[in-house]
Amino acid sequence: MSLMTLLPFIVLIGAMFLMTRSAKKKQQQAADMRNQMQPGSGVRTIGGMYGTVKEVSEDTVLLDAGPGVELLFAKNAIGAVLSDDEYNRIVHGIEHDLKSDEDLVPDDASSLTGPDDSAASDAPGDKVELGKKDEPAADAAPAEAKTDEPLKKSEGDSEAK
């Protein structure tokens, strides 16, 4: 066999080797992360549950998920060990890196309007009517009479009568 016929097989074997190597590297990093867990660390499970590590044994982790809620998970079920800042931001909503309260975007549009002038806007002269005025249409009766008649089509006319 020539080198040209073996070249696709060599490339395929090389690609498989690189893929398995990267997968093993990711597995090793995940195992190291799980072994670094200590009581008090904030974690996220692979199912998306957040909790604080209470106890770590060889194969299991006891998590405190809330007041009076303790859950036992397999170590393999821990998806990530979170830093204290990240855990507090996600679970408790505490932000440490805010510059000031003035930079925050408000939840409503109250800052887009002027000061609260609700008493002045309640005056009867300031009301704006958005609906149509009730004026009787002049053609109302003939229009109703036309709708009761069956529609007729003629070959030359494009309008229905």
PDB file of C-alpha atoms in Angstrom:
ATOM      1  CA  MET A   1       0.000   0.000   0.000  1.00  0.00           C
ATOM      2  CA  SER A   2       1.127   3.471  -0.722  1.00  0.00           C
ATOM      3  CA  LEU A   3       1.325   6.401   1.658  1.00  0.00           C
ATOM      4  CA  MET A   4      -1.575   8.168  -0.111  1.00  0.00           C
ATOM      5  CA  THR A   5      -3.996   5.348   0.684  1.00  0.00           C
ATOM      6  CA  LEU A   6      -2.927   5.263   4.355  1.00  0.00           C
ATOM      7  CA  LEU A   7      -3.051   9.054   4.811  1.00  0.00           C
ATOM      8  CA  PRO A   8      -6.865   9.299   5.435  1.00  0.00           C
ATOM      9  CA  PHE A   9      -6.655   6.560   8.083  1.00  0.00           C
ATOM     10  CA  ILE A  10      -3.727   8.278   9.799  1.00  0.00           C
ATOM     11  CA  VAL A  11      -5.593  11.602   9.858  1.00  0.00           C
ATOM     12  CA  LEU A  12      -8.710   9.896  11.246  1.00  0.00           C
ATOM     13  CA  ILE A  13      -6.742   8.161  14.010  1.00  0.00           C
ATOM     14  CA  GLY A  14      -4.994  11.436  14.871  1.00  0.00           C
ATOM     15  CA  ALA A  15      -8.334  13.295  15.116  1.00  0.00           C
ATOM     16  CA  MET A  16      -9.783  10.569  17.356  1.00  0.00           C
ATOM     17  CA  PHE A  17      -6.725  10.773  19.602  1.00  0.00           C
ATOM     18  CA  LEU A  18      -7.047  14.554  19.957  1.00  0.00           C
ATOM     19  CA  MET A  19     -10.775  14.310  20.722  1.00  0.00           C
ATOM     20  CA  THR A  20     -10.329  11.675  23.423  1.00  0.00           C
ATOM     21  CA  ARG A  21      -7.433  13.640  24.890  1.00  0.00           C
ATOM     22  CA  SER A  22      -9.533  16.817  25.232  1.00  0.00           C
ATOM     23  CA  ALA A  23     -12.425  14.836  26.721  1.00  0.00           C
ATOM     24  CA  LYS A  24     -10.107  13.240  29.287  1.00  0.00           C
ATOM     25  CA  LYS A  25      -8.712  16.672  30.117  1.00  0.00           C
ATOM     26  CA  LYS A  26     -12.234  18.043  30.747  1.00  0.00           C
ATOM     27  CA  GLN A  27     -13.093  15.029  32.913  1.00  0.00           C
ATOM     28  CA  GLN A  28      -9.909  15.533  34.934  1.00  0.00           C
ATOM     29  CA  GLN A  29     -10.720  19.227  35.465  1.00  0.00           C
ATOM     30  CA  ALA A  30     -14.259  18.334  36.624  1.00  0.00           C
ATOM     31  CA  ALA A  31     -12.885  15.734  39.044  1.00  0.00           C
ATOM     32  CA  ASP A  32     -10.381  18.257  40.432  1.00  0.00           C
ATOM     33  CA  MET A  33     -13.170  20.818  40.865  1.00  0.00           C
ATOM     34  CA  ARG A  34     -15.298  18.298  42.772  1.00  0.00           C
ATOM     35  CA  ASN A  35     -12.358  17.322  44.978  1.00  0.00           C
ATOM     36  CA  GLN A  36     -11.779  20.996  45.884  1.00  0.00           C
ATOM     37  CA  MET A  37     -15.266  21.313  47.396  1.00  0.00           C
ATOM     38  CA  GLN A  38     -15.228  22.223  51.056  1.00  0.00           C
ATOM     39  CA  PRO A  39     -18.010  22.817  53.559  1.00  0.00           C
ATOM     40  CA  GLY A  40     -19.326  26.336  53.019  1.00  0.00           C
ATOM     41  CA  SER A  41     -18.717  26.399  49.258  1.00  0.00           C
ATOM     42  CA  GLY A  42     -21.596  27.403  46.998  1.00  0.00           C
ATOM     43  CA  VAL A  43     -22.345  24.895  44.240  1.00  0.00           C
ATOM     44  CA  ARG A  44     -24.719  24.363  41.319  1.00  0.00           C
ATOM     45  CA  THR A  45     -25.865  20.848  40.502  1.00  0.00           C
ATOM     46  CA  ILE A  46     -26.192  19.523  36.965  1.00  0.00           C
ATOM     47  CA  GLY A  47     -29.962  19.874  37.431  1.00  0.00           C
ATOM     48  CA  GLY A  48     -29.643  23.592  38.168  1.00  0.00           C
ATOM     49  CA  MET A  49     -30.171  23.540  41.944  1.00  0.00           C
ATOM     50  CA  TYR A  50     -28.027  25.874  44.053  1.00  0.00           C
ATOM     51  CA  GLY A  51     -26.869  25.052  47.533  1.00  0.00           C
ATOM     52  CA  THR A  52     -24.121  25.348  50.100  1.00  0.00           C
ATOM     53  CA  VAL A  53     -21.904  22.350  50.808  1.00  0.00           C
ATOM     54  CA  LYS A  54     -22.447  21.061  54.332  1.00  0.00           C
ATOM     55  CA  GLU A  55     -20.503  17.786  54.248  1.00  0.00           C
ATOM     56  CA  VAL A  56     -18.303  16.073  51.688  1.00  0.00           C
ATOM     57  CA  SER A  57     -17.704  12.327  51.748  1.00  0.00           C
ATOM     58  CA  GLU A  58     -15.955  10.072  49.251  1.00  0.00           C
ATOM     59  CA  ASP A  59     -18.866   9.694  46.804  1.00  0.00           C
ATOM     60  CA  THR A  60     -21.586  12.019  48.115  1.00  0.00           C
ATOM     61  CA  VAL A  61     -22.120  15.670  49.036  1.00  0.00           C
ATOM     62  CA  LEU A  62     -24.648  16.962  51.567  1.00  0.00           C
ATOM     63  CA  LEU A  63     -26.045  20.327  50.453  1.00  0.00           C
ATOM     64  CA  ASP A  64     -27.948  22.920  52.442  1.00  0.00           C
ATOM     65  CA  ALA A  65     -30.565  24.226  49.976  1.00  0.00           C
ATOM     66  CA  GLY A  66     -32.456  26.458  52.400  1.00  0.00           C
ATOM     67  CA  PRO A  67     -33.602  26.703  55.986  1.00  0.00           C
ATOM     68  CA  GLY A  68     -34.148  23.141  57.165  1.00  0.00           C
ATOM     69  CA  VAL A  69     -33.580  21.619  53.696  1.00  0.00           C
ATOM     70  CA  GLU A  70     -30.647  19.245  53.374  1.00  0.00           C
ATOM     71  CA  LEU A  71     -30.125  17.265  50.187  1.00  0.00           C
ATOM     72  CA  LEU A  72     -27.763  14.392  49.504  1.00  0.00           C
ATOM     73  CA  PHE A  73     -26.184  14.359  46.015  1.00  0.00           C
ATOM     74  CA  ALA A  74     -23.627  12.178  44.298  1.00  0.00           C
ATOM     75  CA  LYS A  75     -20.359  14.037  43.693  1.00  0.00           C
ATOM     76  CA  ASN A  76     -20.824  13.534  39.966  1.00  0.00           C
ATOM     77  CA  ALA A  77     -24.068  15.547  40.160  1.00  0.00           C
ATOM     78  CA  ILE A  78     -22.193  18.742  41.075  1.00  0.00           C
ATOM     79  CA  GLY A  79     -21.897  20.834  37.922  1.00  0.00           C
ATOM     80  CA  ALA A  80     -19.896  23.787  39.221  1.00  0.00           C
ATOM     81  CA  VAL A  81     -18.299  25.103  42.368  1.00  0.00           C
ATOM     82  CA  LEU A  82     -19.093  28.821  42.494  1.00  0.00           C
ATOM     83  CA  SER A  83     -17.113  31.682  43.970  1.00  0.00           C
ATOM     84  CA  ASP A  84     -18.659  33.438  46.963  1.00  0.00           C
ATOM     85  CA  ASP A  85     -19.473  36.571  44.943  1.00  0.00           C
ATOM     86  CA  GLU A  86     -21.121  34.593  42.145  1.00  0.00           C
ATOM     87  CA  TYR A  87     -23.105  32.435  44.583  1.00  0.00           C
ATOM     88  CA  ASN A  88     -24.371  35.496  46.504  1.00  0.00           C
ATOM     89  CA  ARG A  89     -25.266  37.280  43.257  1.00  0.00           C
ATOM     90  CA  ILE A  90     -27.302  34.347  41.957  1.00  0.00           C
ATOM     91  CA  VAL A  91     -28.934  33.033  45.123  1.00  0.00           C
ATOM     92  CA  HIS A  92     -29.320  36.126  47.290  1.00  0.00           C
ATOM     93  CA  GLY A  93     -29.301  38.832  44.597  1.00  0.00           C
ATOM     94  CA  ILE A  94     -26.391  40.658  46.230  1.00  0.00           C
ATOM     95  CA  GLU A  95     -24.203  42.707  43.879  1.00  0.00           C
ATOM     96  CA  HIS A  96     -20.768  43.788  45.170  1.00  0.00           C
ATOM     97  CA  ASP A  97     -19.474  45.557  42.085  1.00  0.00           C
ATOM     98  CA  LEU A  98     -22.074  48.339  41.817  1.00  0.00           C
ATOM     99  CA  LYS A  99     -20.621  51.850  41.581  1.00  0.00           C
ATOM    100  CA  SER A 100     -23.612  53.748  42.944  1.00  0.00           C
ATOM    101  CA  ASP A 101     -27.370  53.534  43.130  1.00  0.00           C
ATOM    102  CA  GLU A 102     -27.725  56.415  40.654  1.00  0.00           C
ATOM    103  CA  ASP A 103     -26.334  54.355  37.772  1.00  0.00           C
ATOM    104  CA  LEU A 104     -29.106  51.770  38.042  1.00  0.00           C
ATOM    105  CA  VAL A 105     -31.824  51.617  35.420  1.00  0.00           C
ATOM    106  CA  PRO A 106     -35.236  51.953  37.094  1.00  0.00           C
ATOM    107  CA  ASP A 107     -37.766  49.139  36.805  1.00  0.00           C
ATOM    108  CA  ASP A 108     -40.507  51.489  35.620  1.00  0.00           C
ATOM    109  CA  ALA A 109     -40.762  54.599  33.459  1.00  0.00           C
ATOM    110  CA  SER A 110     -41.194  56.981  36.399  1.00  0.00           C
ATOM    111  CA  SER A 111     -37.778  58.527  35.805  1.00  0.00           C
ATOM    112  CA  LEU A 112     -38.706  59.386  32.225  1.00  0.00           C
ATOM    113  CA  THR A 113     -41.546  61.652  33.286  1.00  0.00           C
ATOM    114  CA  GLY A 114     -41.300  64.823  35.317  1.00  0.00           C
ATOM    115  CA  PRO A 115     -42.146  65.142  38.983  1.00  0.00           C
ATOM    116  CA  ASP A 116     -45.366  63.556  40.152  1.00  0.00           C
ATOM    117  CA  ASP A 117     -48.123  65.952  38.999  1.00  0.00           C
ATOM    118  CA  SER A 118     -51.022  63.556  39.449  1.00  0.00           C
ATOM    119  CA  ALA A 119     -53.156  66.184  41.239  1.00  0.00           C
ATOM    120  CA  ALA A 120     -52.751  68.683  38.397  1.00  0.00           C
ATOM    121  CA  SER A 121     -53.528  66.119  35.695  1.00  0.00           C
ATOM    122  CA  ASP A 122     -56.874  65.242  37.273  1.00  0.00           C
ATOM    123  CA  ALA A 123     -58.380  68.596  36.312  1.00  0.00           C
ATOM    124  CA  PRO A 124     -61.472  68.190  34.073  1.00  0.00           C
ATOM    125  CA  GLY A 125     -60.139  70.518  31.368  1.00  0.00           C
ATOM    126  CA  ASP A 126     -57.037  68.347  30.783  1.00  0.00           C
ATOM    127  CA  LYS A 127     -58.891  65.211  29.707  1.00  0.00           C
ATOM    128  CA  VAL A 128     -58.241  63.973  26.218  1.00  0.00           C
ATOM    129  CA  GLU A 129     -60.942  61.993  24.448  1.00  0.00           C
ATOM    130  CA  LEU A 130     -59.576  59.263  22.259  1.00  0.00           C
ATOM    131  CA  GLY A 131     -62.823  57.659  21.069  1.00  0.00           C
ATOM    132  CA  LYS A 132     -65.020  58.572  18.134  1.00  0.00           C
ATOM    133  CA  LYS A 133     -67.875  60.986  18.608  1.00  0.00           C
ATOM    134  CA  ASP A 134     -71.350  59.490  18.456  1.00  0.00           C
ATOM    135  CA  GLU A 135     -72.727  61.044  15.274  1.00  0.00           C
ATOM    136  CA  PRO A 136     -75.489  59.203  13.480  1.00  0.00           C
ATOM    137  CA  ALA A 137     -74.423  58.243   9.989  1.00  0.00           C
ATOM    138  CA  ALA A 138     -76.674  59.523   7.200  1.00  0.00           C
ATOM    139  CA  ASP A 139     -76.472  56.285   5.230  1.00  0.00           C
ATOM    140  CA  ALA A 140     -77.081  53.919   8.167  1.00  0.00           C
ATOM    141  CA  ALA A 141     -80.620  52.822   7.206  1.00  0.00           C
ATOM    142  CA  PRO A 142     -79.955  52.168   3.498  1.00  0.00           C
ATOM    143  CA  ALA A 143     -76.795  50.224   4.346  1.00  0.00           C
ATOM    144  CA  GLU A 144     -78.735  47.833   6.555  1.00  0.00           C
ATOM    145  CA  ALA A 145     -81.344  47.307   3.871  1.00  0.00           C
ATOM    146  CA  LYS A 146     -78.681  46.445   1.310  1.00  0.00           C
ATOM    147  CA  THR A 147     -77.155  43.740   3.498  1.00  0.00           C
ATOM    148  CA  ASP A 148     -80.443  41.811   3.680  1.00  0.00           C
ATOM    149  CA  GLU A 149     -80.645  41.374  -0.083  1.00  0.00           C
ATOM    150  CA  PRO A 150     -78.794  38.450  -1.632  1.00  0.00           C
ATOM    151  CA  LEU A 151     -75.761  39.376  -3.661  1.00  0.00           C
ATOM    152  CA  LYS A 152     -76.106  39.081  -7.431  1.00  0.00           C
ATOM    153  CA  LYS A 153     -73.216  38.605  -9.795  1.00  0.00           C
ATOM    154  CA  SER A 154     -73.272  39.661 -13.367  1.00  0.00           C
ATOM    155  CA  GLU A 155     -70.783  38.581 -15.938  1.00  0.00           C
ATOM    156  CA  GLY A 156     -69.730  42.079 -17.059  1.00  0.00           C
ATOM    157  CA  ASP A 157     -69.822  43.916 -13.707  1.00  0.00           C
ATOM    158  CA  SER A 158     -67.082  43.605 -11.144  1.00  0.00           C
ATOM    159  CA  GLU A 159     -69.244  45.016  -8.345  1.00  0.00           C
ATOM    160  CA  ALA A 160     -71.732  42.962  -6.371  1.00  0.00           C
ATOM    161  CA  LYS A 161     -75.217  44.368  -5.971  1.00  0.00           C
TER     162      LYS A 161
END
